[in-house]
């Protein structure tokens, strides 16, 4: 099920490469995001990774700010982001590989023939992680 999300503050990341399998090895509260360009190559939908960014878990001070409705302070070196804005959001379990992600993206109502999407992997609990696909509206 797709949800509409109004992201009021950007989600920031430092450039750091991670693979899907690594999400379960990270600390709880960690996340990484792939920014991908989607486009059609003749007939087939393609995904091309532009960058991968990592965000370490929030400190207690940062959690308090976010829970109070404020943006967390900018961390040094965190210069990549999912920009603030309106998105269609799909949250699901973590896909096993990039081919499975592509098959999932194919099911989304893409309103353009090319653009950017963000695929966020978030470690919620010790043995639980989720994958979120942000599709800009």
PDB file of C-alpha atoms in Angstrom:
ATOM      1  CA  UNK A   1       0.000   0.000   0.000  1.00  0.00           C
ATOM      2  CA  UNK A   2       1.303   3.444  -0.934  1.00  0.00           C
ATOM      3  CA  UNK A   3       1.104   6.321   1.503  1.00  0.00           C
ATOM      4  CA  UNK A   4       1.558  10.029   0.897  1.00  0.00           C
ATOM      5  CA  UNK A   5       4.330  11.517   2.991  1.00  0.00           C
ATOM      6  CA  UNK A   6       5.076  15.197   3.522  1.00  0.00           C
ATOM      7  CA  UNK A   7       8.717  15.221   4.561  1.00  0.00           C
ATOM      8  CA  UNK A   8       9.172  18.522   6.395  1.00  0.00           C
ATOM      9  CA  UNK A   9      12.931  18.228   6.883  1.00  0.00           C
ATOM     10  CA  UNK A  10      15.499  16.543   4.653  1.00  0.00           C
ATOM     11  CA  UNK A  11      16.933  13.197   5.732  1.00  0.00           C
ATOM     12  CA  UNK A  12      20.702  13.643   5.606  1.00  0.00           C
ATOM     13  CA  UNK A  13      23.483  11.143   4.967  1.00  0.00           C
ATOM     14  CA  UNK A  14      27.231  10.911   4.610  1.00  0.00           C
ATOM     15  CA  UNK A  15      28.537   9.197   1.509  1.00  0.00           C
ATOM     16  CA  UNK A  16      29.296   5.611   2.424  1.00  0.00           C
ATOM     17  CA  UNK A  17      28.698   2.460   0.402  1.00  0.00           C
ATOM     18  CA  UNK A  18      26.577  -0.329   1.906  1.00  0.00           C
ATOM     19  CA  UNK A  19      24.965  -3.462   0.539  1.00  0.00           C
ATOM     20  CA  UNK A  20      21.478  -4.697   1.312  1.00  0.00           C
ATOM     21  CA  UNK A  21      22.755  -7.643   3.354  1.00  0.00           C
ATOM     22  CA  UNK A  22      24.567  -5.305   5.764  1.00  0.00           C
ATOM     23  CA  UNK A  23      21.411  -3.737   7.214  1.00  0.00           C
ATOM     24  CA  UNK A  24      21.046  -6.493   9.821  1.00  0.00           C
ATOM     25  CA  UNK A  25      24.654  -6.033  10.990  1.00  0.00           C
ATOM     26  CA  UNK A  26      24.276  -2.298  11.709  1.00  0.00           C
ATOM     27  CA  UNK A  27      23.369  -0.748  15.061  1.00  0.00           C
ATOM     28  CA  UNK A  28      19.673  -0.270  15.795  1.00  0.00           C
ATOM     29  CA  UNK A  29      18.606   3.138  14.500  1.00  0.00           C
ATOM     30  CA  UNK A  30      21.115   3.097  11.641  1.00  0.00           C
ATOM     31  CA  UNK A  31      20.052   3.545   8.068  1.00  0.00           C
ATOM     32  CA  UNK A  32      21.398   3.837   4.586  1.00  0.00           C
ATOM     33  CA  UNK A  33      19.761   5.071   1.427  1.00  0.00           C
ATOM     34  CA  UNK A  34      20.260   4.528  -2.271  1.00  0.00           C
ATOM     35  CA  UNK A  35      19.432   7.439  -4.539  1.00  0.00           C
ATOM     36  CA  UNK A  36      18.557   5.901  -7.894  1.00  0.00           C
ATOM     37  CA  UNK A  37      17.699   7.230 -11.298  1.00  0.00           C
ATOM     38  CA  UNK A  38      14.888   5.300 -12.949  1.00  0.00           C
ATOM     39  CA  UNK A  39      14.409   5.337 -16.708  1.00  0.00           C
ATOM     40  CA  UNK A  40      13.149   3.211 -19.550  1.00  0.00           C
ATOM     41  CA  UNK A  41      15.703   1.677 -21.906  1.00  0.00           C
ATOM     42  CA  UNK A  42      13.533   1.037 -24.958  1.00  0.00           C
ATOM     43  CA  UNK A  43      10.958  -1.181 -23.233  1.00  0.00           C
ATOM     44  CA  UNK A  44      12.557  -2.096 -19.898  1.00  0.00           C
ATOM     45  CA  UNK A  45      12.590  -0.109 -16.682  1.00  0.00           C
ATOM     46  CA  UNK A  46      16.118   0.386 -15.357  1.00  0.00           C
ATOM     47  CA  UNK A  47      17.516   1.579 -12.031  1.00  0.00           C
ATOM     48  CA  UNK A  48      20.908   3.249 -11.866  1.00  0.00           C
ATOM     49  CA  UNK A  49      22.376   3.939  -8.425  1.00  0.00           C
ATOM     50  CA  UNK A  50      23.629   7.532  -8.133  1.00  0.00           C
ATOM     51  CA  UNK A  51      24.811   7.417  -4.538  1.00  0.00           C
ATOM     52  CA  UNK A  52      24.604   5.524  -1.271  1.00  0.00           C
ATOM     53  CA  UNK A  53      24.517   7.390   2.016  1.00  0.00           C
ATOM     54  CA  UNK A  54      24.676   6.272   5.650  1.00  0.00           C
ATOM     55  CA  UNK A  55      23.138   7.809   8.763  1.00  0.00           C
ATOM     56  CA  UNK A  56      24.321   6.706  12.214  1.00  0.00           C
ATOM     57  CA  UNK A  57      21.694   6.352  14.963  1.00  0.00           C
ATOM     58  CA  UNK A  58      20.436   9.578  16.520  1.00  0.00           C
ATOM     59  CA  UNK A  59      21.892  10.650  19.841  1.00  0.00           C
ATOM     60  CA  UNK A  60      19.417  11.198  22.703  1.00  0.00           C
ATOM     61  CA  UNK A  61      19.629  14.978  22.148  1.00  0.00           C
ATOM     62  CA  UNK A  62      18.812  14.548  18.450  1.00  0.00           C
ATOM     63  CA  UNK A  63      15.908  12.189  19.282  1.00  0.00           C
ATOM     64  CA  UNK A  64      14.486  14.773  21.691  1.00  0.00           C
ATOM     65  CA  UNK A  65      14.648  17.474  19.001  1.00  0.00           C
ATOM     66  CA  UNK A  66      12.997  15.279  16.349  1.00  0.00           C
ATOM     67  CA  UNK A  67      10.255  14.126  18.742  1.00  0.00           C
ATOM     68  CA  UNK A  68       9.632  17.804  19.556  1.00  0.00           C
ATOM     69  CA  UNK A  69       9.059  18.559  15.859  1.00  0.00           C
ATOM     70  CA  UNK A  70      12.422  20.179  15.231  1.00  0.00           C
ATOM     71  CA  UNK A  71      15.042  19.148  12.701  1.00  0.00           C
ATOM     72  CA  UNK A  72      18.132  17.479  14.122  1.00  0.00           C
ATOM     73  CA  UNK A  73      21.299  19.564  13.911  1.00  0.00           C
ATOM     74  CA  UNK A  74      23.303  19.158  10.720  1.00  0.00           C
ATOM     75  CA  UNK A  75      26.073  16.607  11.169  1.00  0.00           C
ATOM     76  CA  UNK A  76      29.466  17.354   9.664  1.00  0.00           C
ATOM     77  CA  UNK A  77      30.067  15.418   6.442  1.00  0.00           C
ATOM     78  CA  UNK A  78      26.369  14.602   5.960  1.00  0.00           C
ATOM     79  CA  UNK A  79      25.991  16.327   2.592  1.00  0.00           C
ATOM     80  CA  UNK A  80      23.633  13.887   0.794  1.00  0.00           C
ATOM     81  CA  UNK A  81      19.905  13.955   1.408  1.00  0.00           C
ATOM     82  CA  UNK A  82      16.383  12.948   0.628  1.00  0.00           C
ATOM     83  CA  UNK A  83      15.032  16.492   0.147  1.00  0.00           C
ATOM     84  CA  UNK A  84      12.045  17.805   2.059  1.00  0.00           C
ATOM     85  CA  UNK A  85       8.902  17.505  -0.040  1.00  0.00           C
ATOM     86  CA  UNK A  86       5.918  15.363  -0.912  1.00  0.00           C
ATOM     87  CA  UNK A  87       6.411  11.658  -1.669  1.00  0.00           C
ATOM     88  CA  UNK A  88       4.545   8.461  -2.323  1.00  0.00           C
ATOM     89  CA  UNK A  89       5.959   6.029   0.217  1.00  0.00           C
ATOM     90  CA  UNK A  90       5.988   2.251   0.115  1.00  0.00           C
ATOM     91  CA  UNK A  91       7.217   0.469   3.248  1.00  0.00           C
ATOM     92  CA  UNK A  92       7.987  -3.223   3.080  1.00  0.00           C
ATOM     93  CA  UNK A  93      10.374  -5.878   4.282  1.00  0.00           C
ATOM     94  CA  UNK A  94      13.925  -5.694   3.005  1.00  0.00           C
ATOM     95  CA  UNK A  95      14.359  -7.154  -0.480  1.00  0.00           C
ATOM     96  CA  UNK A  96      17.053  -9.780  -0.943  1.00  0.00           C
ATOM     97  CA  UNK A  97      18.776  -8.103  -3.882  1.00  0.00           C
ATOM     98  CA  UNK A  98      18.606  -5.285  -6.406  1.00  0.00           C
ATOM     99  CA  UNK A  99      16.665  -7.400  -8.911  1.00  0.00           C
ATOM    100  CA  UNK A 100      13.881  -7.845  -6.357  1.00  0.00           C
ATOM    101  CA  UNK A 101      13.901  -4.073  -5.724  1.00  0.00           C
ATOM    102  CA  UNK A 102      13.554  -3.425  -9.466  1.00  0.00           C
ATOM    103  CA  UNK A 103      10.583  -5.809  -9.637  1.00  0.00           C
ATOM    104  CA  UNK A 104       8.972  -3.945  -6.734  1.00  0.00           C
ATOM    105  CA  UNK A 105       9.585  -0.540  -8.360  1.00  0.00           C
ATOM    106  CA  UNK A 106       7.893  -1.839 -11.529  1.00  0.00           C
ATOM    107  CA  UNK A 107       4.653  -2.159  -9.538  1.00  0.00           C
ATOM    108  CA  UNK A 108       4.672   1.518  -8.532  1.00  0.00           C
ATOM    109  CA  UNK A 109       2.572   4.102 -10.391  1.00  0.00           C
ATOM    110  CA  UNK A 110       5.439   6.008 -12.015  1.00  0.00           C
ATOM    111  CA  UNK A 111       4.031   9.236 -13.446  1.00  0.00           C
ATOM    112  CA  UNK A 112       7.151   9.982 -15.497  1.00  0.00           C
ATOM    113  CA  UNK A 113       9.386   7.969 -17.793  1.00  0.00           C
ATOM    114  CA  UNK A 114      12.468   8.974 -15.818  1.00  0.00           C
ATOM    115  CA  UNK A 115      13.312  10.511 -12.483  1.00  0.00           C
ATOM    116  CA  UNK A 116      14.806   9.830  -9.073  1.00  0.00           C
ATOM    117  CA  UNK A 117      13.681   7.560  -6.288  1.00  0.00           C
ATOM    118  CA  UNK A 118      15.152   6.948  -2.872  1.00  0.00           C
ATOM    119  CA  UNK A 119      15.381   3.471  -1.362  1.00  0.00           C
ATOM    120  CA  UNK A 120      15.905   3.665   2.396  1.00  0.00           C
ATOM    121  CA  UNK A 121      16.969   0.740   4.577  1.00  0.00           C
ATOM    122  CA  UNK A 122      16.316   1.295   8.281  1.00  0.00           C
ATOM    123  CA  UNK A 123      17.325  -0.969  11.186  1.00  0.00           C
ATOM    124  CA  UNK A 124      14.322  -0.669  13.521  1.00  0.00           C
ATOM    125  CA  UNK A 125      15.172  -3.234  16.182  1.00  0.00           C
ATOM    126  CA  UNK A 126      17.906  -5.752  16.862  1.00  0.00           C
ATOM    127  CA  UNK A 127      16.571  -8.305  14.364  1.00  0.00           C
ATOM    128  CA  UNK A 128      14.161  -6.141  12.351  1.00  0.00           C
ATOM    129  CA  UNK A 129      14.706  -3.833   9.408  1.00  0.00           C
ATOM    130  CA  UNK A 130      12.434  -2.199   6.855  1.00  0.00           C
ATOM    131  CA  UNK A 131      12.823  -0.882   3.357  1.00  0.00           C
ATOM    132  CA  UNK A 132      11.080   2.300   2.251  1.00  0.00           C
ATOM    133  CA  UNK A 133      10.772   3.574  -1.292  1.00  0.00           C
ATOM    134  CA  UNK A 134      10.318   7.356  -1.611  1.00  0.00           C
ATOM    135  CA  UNK A 135       8.861   8.402  -4.960  1.00  0.00           C
ATOM    136  CA  UNK A 136       8.778  12.224  -5.362  1.00  0.00           C
ATOM    137  CA  UNK A 137       5.376  13.636  -6.311  1.00  0.00           C
TER     138      UNK A 137
END
